[in-house]
PDB file of C-alpha atoms in Angstrom:
ATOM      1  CA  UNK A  17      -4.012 -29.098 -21.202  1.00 66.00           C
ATOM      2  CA  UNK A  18      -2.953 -25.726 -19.974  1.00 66.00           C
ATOM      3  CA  UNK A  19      -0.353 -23.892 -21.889  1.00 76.00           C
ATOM      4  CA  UNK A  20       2.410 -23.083 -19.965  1.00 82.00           C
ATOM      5  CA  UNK A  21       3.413 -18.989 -20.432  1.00 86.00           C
ATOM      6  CA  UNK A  22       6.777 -18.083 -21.902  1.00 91.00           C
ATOM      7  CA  UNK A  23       9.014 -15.938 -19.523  1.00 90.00           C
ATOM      8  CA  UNK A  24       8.218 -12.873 -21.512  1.00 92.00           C
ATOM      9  CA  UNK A  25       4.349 -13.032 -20.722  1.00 92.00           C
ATOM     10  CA  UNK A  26       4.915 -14.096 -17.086  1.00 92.00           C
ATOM     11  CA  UNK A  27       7.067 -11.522 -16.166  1.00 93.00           C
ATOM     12  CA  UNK A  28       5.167  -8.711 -18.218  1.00 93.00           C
ATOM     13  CA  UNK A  29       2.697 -10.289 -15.963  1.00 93.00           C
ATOM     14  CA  UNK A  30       4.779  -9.686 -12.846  1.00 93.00           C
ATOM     15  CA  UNK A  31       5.366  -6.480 -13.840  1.00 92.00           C
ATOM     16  CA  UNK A  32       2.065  -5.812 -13.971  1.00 92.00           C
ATOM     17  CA  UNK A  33       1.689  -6.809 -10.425  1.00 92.00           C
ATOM     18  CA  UNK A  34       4.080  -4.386  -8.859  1.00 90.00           C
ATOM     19  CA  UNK A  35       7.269  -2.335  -9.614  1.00 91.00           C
ATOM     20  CA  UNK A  36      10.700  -5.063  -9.315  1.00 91.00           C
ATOM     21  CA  UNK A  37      13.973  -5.208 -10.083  1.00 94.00           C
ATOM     22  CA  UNK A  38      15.884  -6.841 -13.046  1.00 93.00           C
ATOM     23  CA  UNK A  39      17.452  -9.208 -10.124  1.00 93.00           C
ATOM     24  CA  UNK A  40      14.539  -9.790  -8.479  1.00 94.00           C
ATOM     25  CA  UNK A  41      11.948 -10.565 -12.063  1.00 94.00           C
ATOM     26  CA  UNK A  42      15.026 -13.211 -12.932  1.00 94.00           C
ATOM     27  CA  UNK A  43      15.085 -14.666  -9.184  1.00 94.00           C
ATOM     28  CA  UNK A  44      10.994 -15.262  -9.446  1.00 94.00           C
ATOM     29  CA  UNK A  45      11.357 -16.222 -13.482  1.00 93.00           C
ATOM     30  CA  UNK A  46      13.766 -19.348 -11.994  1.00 93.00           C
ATOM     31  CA  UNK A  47      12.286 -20.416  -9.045  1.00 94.00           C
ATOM     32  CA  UNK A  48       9.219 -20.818 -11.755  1.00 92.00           C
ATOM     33  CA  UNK A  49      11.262 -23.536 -13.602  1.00 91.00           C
ATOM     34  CA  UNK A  50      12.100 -21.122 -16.997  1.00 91.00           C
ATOM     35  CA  UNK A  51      14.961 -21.675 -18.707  1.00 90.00           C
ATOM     36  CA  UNK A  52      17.984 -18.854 -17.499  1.00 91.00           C
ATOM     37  CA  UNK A  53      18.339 -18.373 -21.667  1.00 94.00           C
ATOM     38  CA  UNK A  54      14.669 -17.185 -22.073  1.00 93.00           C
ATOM     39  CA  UNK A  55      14.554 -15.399 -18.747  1.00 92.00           C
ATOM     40  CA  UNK A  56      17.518 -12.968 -19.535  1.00 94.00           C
ATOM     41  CA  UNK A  57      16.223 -12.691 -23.324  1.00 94.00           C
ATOM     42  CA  UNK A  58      12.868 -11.842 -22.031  1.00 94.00           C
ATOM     43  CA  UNK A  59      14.720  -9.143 -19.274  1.00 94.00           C
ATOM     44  CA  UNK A  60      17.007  -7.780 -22.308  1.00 95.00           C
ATOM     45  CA  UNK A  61      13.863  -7.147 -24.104  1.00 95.00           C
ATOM     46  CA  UNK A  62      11.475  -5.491 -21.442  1.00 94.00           C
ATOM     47  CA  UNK A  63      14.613  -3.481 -20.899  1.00 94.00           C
ATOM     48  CA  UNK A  64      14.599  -2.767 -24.667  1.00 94.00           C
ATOM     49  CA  UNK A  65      10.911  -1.176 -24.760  1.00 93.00           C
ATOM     50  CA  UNK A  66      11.559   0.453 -21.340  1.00 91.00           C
ATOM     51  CA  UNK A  67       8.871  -1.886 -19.460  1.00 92.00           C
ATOM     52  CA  UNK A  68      12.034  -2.404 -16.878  1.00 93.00           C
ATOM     53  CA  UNK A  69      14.445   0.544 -15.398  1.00 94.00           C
ATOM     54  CA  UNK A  70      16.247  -0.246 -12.725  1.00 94.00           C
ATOM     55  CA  UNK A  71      17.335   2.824 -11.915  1.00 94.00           C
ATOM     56  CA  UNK A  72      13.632   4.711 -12.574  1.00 94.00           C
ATOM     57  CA  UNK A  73      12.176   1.695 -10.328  1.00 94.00           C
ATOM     58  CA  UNK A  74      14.831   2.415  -7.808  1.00 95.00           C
ATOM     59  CA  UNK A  75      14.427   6.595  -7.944  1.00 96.00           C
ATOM     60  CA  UNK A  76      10.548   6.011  -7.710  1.00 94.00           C
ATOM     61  CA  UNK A  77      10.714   3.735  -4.760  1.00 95.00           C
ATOM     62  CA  UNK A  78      13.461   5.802  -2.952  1.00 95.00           C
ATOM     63  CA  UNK A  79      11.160   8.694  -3.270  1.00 94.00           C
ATOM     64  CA  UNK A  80       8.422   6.946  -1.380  1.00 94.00           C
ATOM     65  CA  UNK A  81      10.014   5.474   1.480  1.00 92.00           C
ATOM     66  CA  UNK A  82      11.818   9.070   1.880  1.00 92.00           C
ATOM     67  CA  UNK A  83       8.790  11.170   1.331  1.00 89.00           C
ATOM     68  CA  UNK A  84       6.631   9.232   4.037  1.00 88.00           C
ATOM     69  CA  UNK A  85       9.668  10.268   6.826  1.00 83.00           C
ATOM     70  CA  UNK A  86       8.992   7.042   8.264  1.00 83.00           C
ATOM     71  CA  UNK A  87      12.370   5.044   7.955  1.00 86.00           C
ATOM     72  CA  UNK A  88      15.890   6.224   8.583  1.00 90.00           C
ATOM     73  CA  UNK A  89      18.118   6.333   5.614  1.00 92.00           C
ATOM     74  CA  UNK A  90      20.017   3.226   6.447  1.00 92.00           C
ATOM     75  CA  UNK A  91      16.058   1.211   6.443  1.00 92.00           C
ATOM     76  CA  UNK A  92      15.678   2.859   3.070  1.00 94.00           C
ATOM     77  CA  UNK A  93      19.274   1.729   1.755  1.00 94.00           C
ATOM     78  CA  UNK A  94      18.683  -1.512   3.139  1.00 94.00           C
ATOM     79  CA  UNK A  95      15.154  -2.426   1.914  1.00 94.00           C
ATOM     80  CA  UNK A  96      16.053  -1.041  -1.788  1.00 96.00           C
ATOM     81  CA  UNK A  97      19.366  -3.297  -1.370  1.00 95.00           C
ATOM     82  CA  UNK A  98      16.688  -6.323  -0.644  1.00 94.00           C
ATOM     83  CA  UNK A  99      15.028  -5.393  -3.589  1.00 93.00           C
ATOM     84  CA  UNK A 100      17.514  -6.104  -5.694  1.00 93.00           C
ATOM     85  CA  UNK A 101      18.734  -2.147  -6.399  1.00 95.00           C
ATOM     86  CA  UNK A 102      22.596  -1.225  -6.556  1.00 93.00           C
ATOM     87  CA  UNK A 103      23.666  -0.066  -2.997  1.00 93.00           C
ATOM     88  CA  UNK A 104      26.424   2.997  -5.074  1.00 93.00           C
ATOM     89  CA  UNK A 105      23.016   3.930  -7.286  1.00 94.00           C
ATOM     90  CA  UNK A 106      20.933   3.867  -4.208  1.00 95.00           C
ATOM     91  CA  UNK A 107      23.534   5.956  -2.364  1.00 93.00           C
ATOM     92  CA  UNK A 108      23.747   8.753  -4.950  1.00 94.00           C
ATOM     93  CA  UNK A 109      20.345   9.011  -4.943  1.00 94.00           C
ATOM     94  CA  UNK A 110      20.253  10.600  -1.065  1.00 92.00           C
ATOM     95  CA  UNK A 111      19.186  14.453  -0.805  1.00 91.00           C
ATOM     96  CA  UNK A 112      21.301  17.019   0.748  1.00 89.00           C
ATOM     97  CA  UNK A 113      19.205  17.500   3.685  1.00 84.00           C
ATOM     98  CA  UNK A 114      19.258  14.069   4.766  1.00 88.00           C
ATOM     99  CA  UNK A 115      19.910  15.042   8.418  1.00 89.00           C
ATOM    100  CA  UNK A 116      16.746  17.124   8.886  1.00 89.00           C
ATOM    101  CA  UNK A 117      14.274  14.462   7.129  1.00 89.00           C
ATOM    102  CA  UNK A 118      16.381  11.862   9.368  1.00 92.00           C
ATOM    103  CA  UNK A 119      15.489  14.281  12.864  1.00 92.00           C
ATOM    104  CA  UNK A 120      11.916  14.510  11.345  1.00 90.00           C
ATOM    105  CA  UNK A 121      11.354  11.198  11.078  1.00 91.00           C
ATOM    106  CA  UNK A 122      12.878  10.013  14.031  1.00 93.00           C
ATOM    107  CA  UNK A 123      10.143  12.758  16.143  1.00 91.00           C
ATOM    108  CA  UNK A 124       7.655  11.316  13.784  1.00 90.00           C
ATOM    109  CA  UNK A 125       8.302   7.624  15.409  1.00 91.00           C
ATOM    110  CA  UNK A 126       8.654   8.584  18.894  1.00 92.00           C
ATOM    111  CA  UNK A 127       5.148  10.914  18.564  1.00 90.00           C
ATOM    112  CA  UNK A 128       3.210   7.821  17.122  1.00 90.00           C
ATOM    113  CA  UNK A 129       4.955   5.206  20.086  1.00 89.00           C
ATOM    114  CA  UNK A 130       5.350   7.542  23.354  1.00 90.00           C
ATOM    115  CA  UNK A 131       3.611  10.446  24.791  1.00 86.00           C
ATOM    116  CA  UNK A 132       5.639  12.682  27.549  1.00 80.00           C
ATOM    117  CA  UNK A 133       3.554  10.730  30.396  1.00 84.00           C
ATOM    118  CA  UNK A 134       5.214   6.960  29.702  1.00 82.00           C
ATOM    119  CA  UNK A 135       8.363   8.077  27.616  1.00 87.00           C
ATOM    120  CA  UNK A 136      11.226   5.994  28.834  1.00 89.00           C
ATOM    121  CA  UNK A 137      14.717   7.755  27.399  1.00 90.00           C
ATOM    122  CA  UNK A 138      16.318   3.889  27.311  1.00 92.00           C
ATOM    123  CA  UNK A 139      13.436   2.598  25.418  1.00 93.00           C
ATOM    124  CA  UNK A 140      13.328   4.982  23.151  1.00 92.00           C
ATOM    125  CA  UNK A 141      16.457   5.223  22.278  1.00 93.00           C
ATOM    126  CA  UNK A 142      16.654   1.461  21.650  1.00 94.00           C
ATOM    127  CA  UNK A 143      13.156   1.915  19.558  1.00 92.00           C
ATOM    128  CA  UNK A 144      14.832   4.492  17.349  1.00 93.00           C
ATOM    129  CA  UNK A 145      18.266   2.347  16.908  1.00 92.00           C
ATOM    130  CA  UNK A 146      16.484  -0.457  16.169  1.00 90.00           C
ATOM    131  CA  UNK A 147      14.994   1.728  12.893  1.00 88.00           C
ATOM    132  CA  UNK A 148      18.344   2.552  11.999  1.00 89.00           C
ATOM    133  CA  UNK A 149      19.076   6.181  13.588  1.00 92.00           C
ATOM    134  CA  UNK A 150      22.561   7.220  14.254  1.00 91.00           C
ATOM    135  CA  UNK A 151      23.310   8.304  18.035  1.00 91.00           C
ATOM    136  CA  UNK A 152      23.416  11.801  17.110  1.00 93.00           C
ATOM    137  CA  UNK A 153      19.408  11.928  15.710  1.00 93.00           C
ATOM    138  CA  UNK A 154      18.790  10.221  18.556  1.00 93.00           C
ATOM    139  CA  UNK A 155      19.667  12.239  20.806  1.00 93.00           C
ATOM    140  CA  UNK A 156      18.352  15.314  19.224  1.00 93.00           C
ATOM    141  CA  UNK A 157      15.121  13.817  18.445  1.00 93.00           C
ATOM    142  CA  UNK A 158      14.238  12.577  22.144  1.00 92.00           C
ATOM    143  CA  UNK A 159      15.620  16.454  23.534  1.00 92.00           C
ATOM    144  CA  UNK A 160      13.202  17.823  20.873  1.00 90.00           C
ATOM    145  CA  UNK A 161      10.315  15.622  21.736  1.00 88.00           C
ATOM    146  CA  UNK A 162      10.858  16.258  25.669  1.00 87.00           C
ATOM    147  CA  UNK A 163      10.856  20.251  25.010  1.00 83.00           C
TER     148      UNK A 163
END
């Protein structure tokens, strides 16, 4: 017979696997039948030798999404929120020049979808609001990508 793994082992093991949240380890812990004592004593102590950081998980991850410029700042809030992440932490963590990476981004996605020959304004305004741009980028992306 198969020992069954403690909580510790299984979620160094998920760990292991890919970067998570606290929330999110305890979430996949439980649905895997361990007892809610064990899972936060096995958290508290991965926490305790630094194998989980919420925050450093949530920096690291922000810095991804925002460094590929392909998702608006709302996607990024909203997928890190998913994740498990604080949406205040999260928040604080948004650069100064949000608005140009934003505009960038927002040319980036209308470069890859459209060229000037079949560019519909309507649909790409709806594919850029549908990524989370504000009406402002928008427009200022689509005047950019028509000059």
């Amino acid at each position: 017979m198969i020992k069954k793994k403690t909580a510790l082992q299984k979620a160094t093991e998920l760990l292991a696997n890919q970067d998570q949240s606290s929330e999110v380890l305890r979430k996949k812990l439980l649905v895997r039948k361990y007892d809610a004592q064990e899972v936060d004593e096995a958290i508290e102590k991965l926490k305790k030798y630094n194998y989980l950081d919420d925050a450093e998980t949530c920096r690291r991850q922000f810095e991804i999404f925002y460094s590929e410029g392909k998702l608006s700042i709302r996607q990024i809030i909203f997928k890190l929120i998913q994740r498990g992440f604080d949406k205040n932490f999260i928040e604080q963590l948004i650069p100064a020049d949000v608005e140009e990476h934003e505009l960038l981004a927002a040319e980036k996605l209308l470069a890859k979808k459209f060229t000037p020959k079949n560019f519909d304004k309507a649909k790409a305004w709806q594919f850029l609001a549908a990524r989370g741009f504000d009406g402002e980028i928008i427009s200022s992306a689509i005047e950019r990508f028509l000059q």
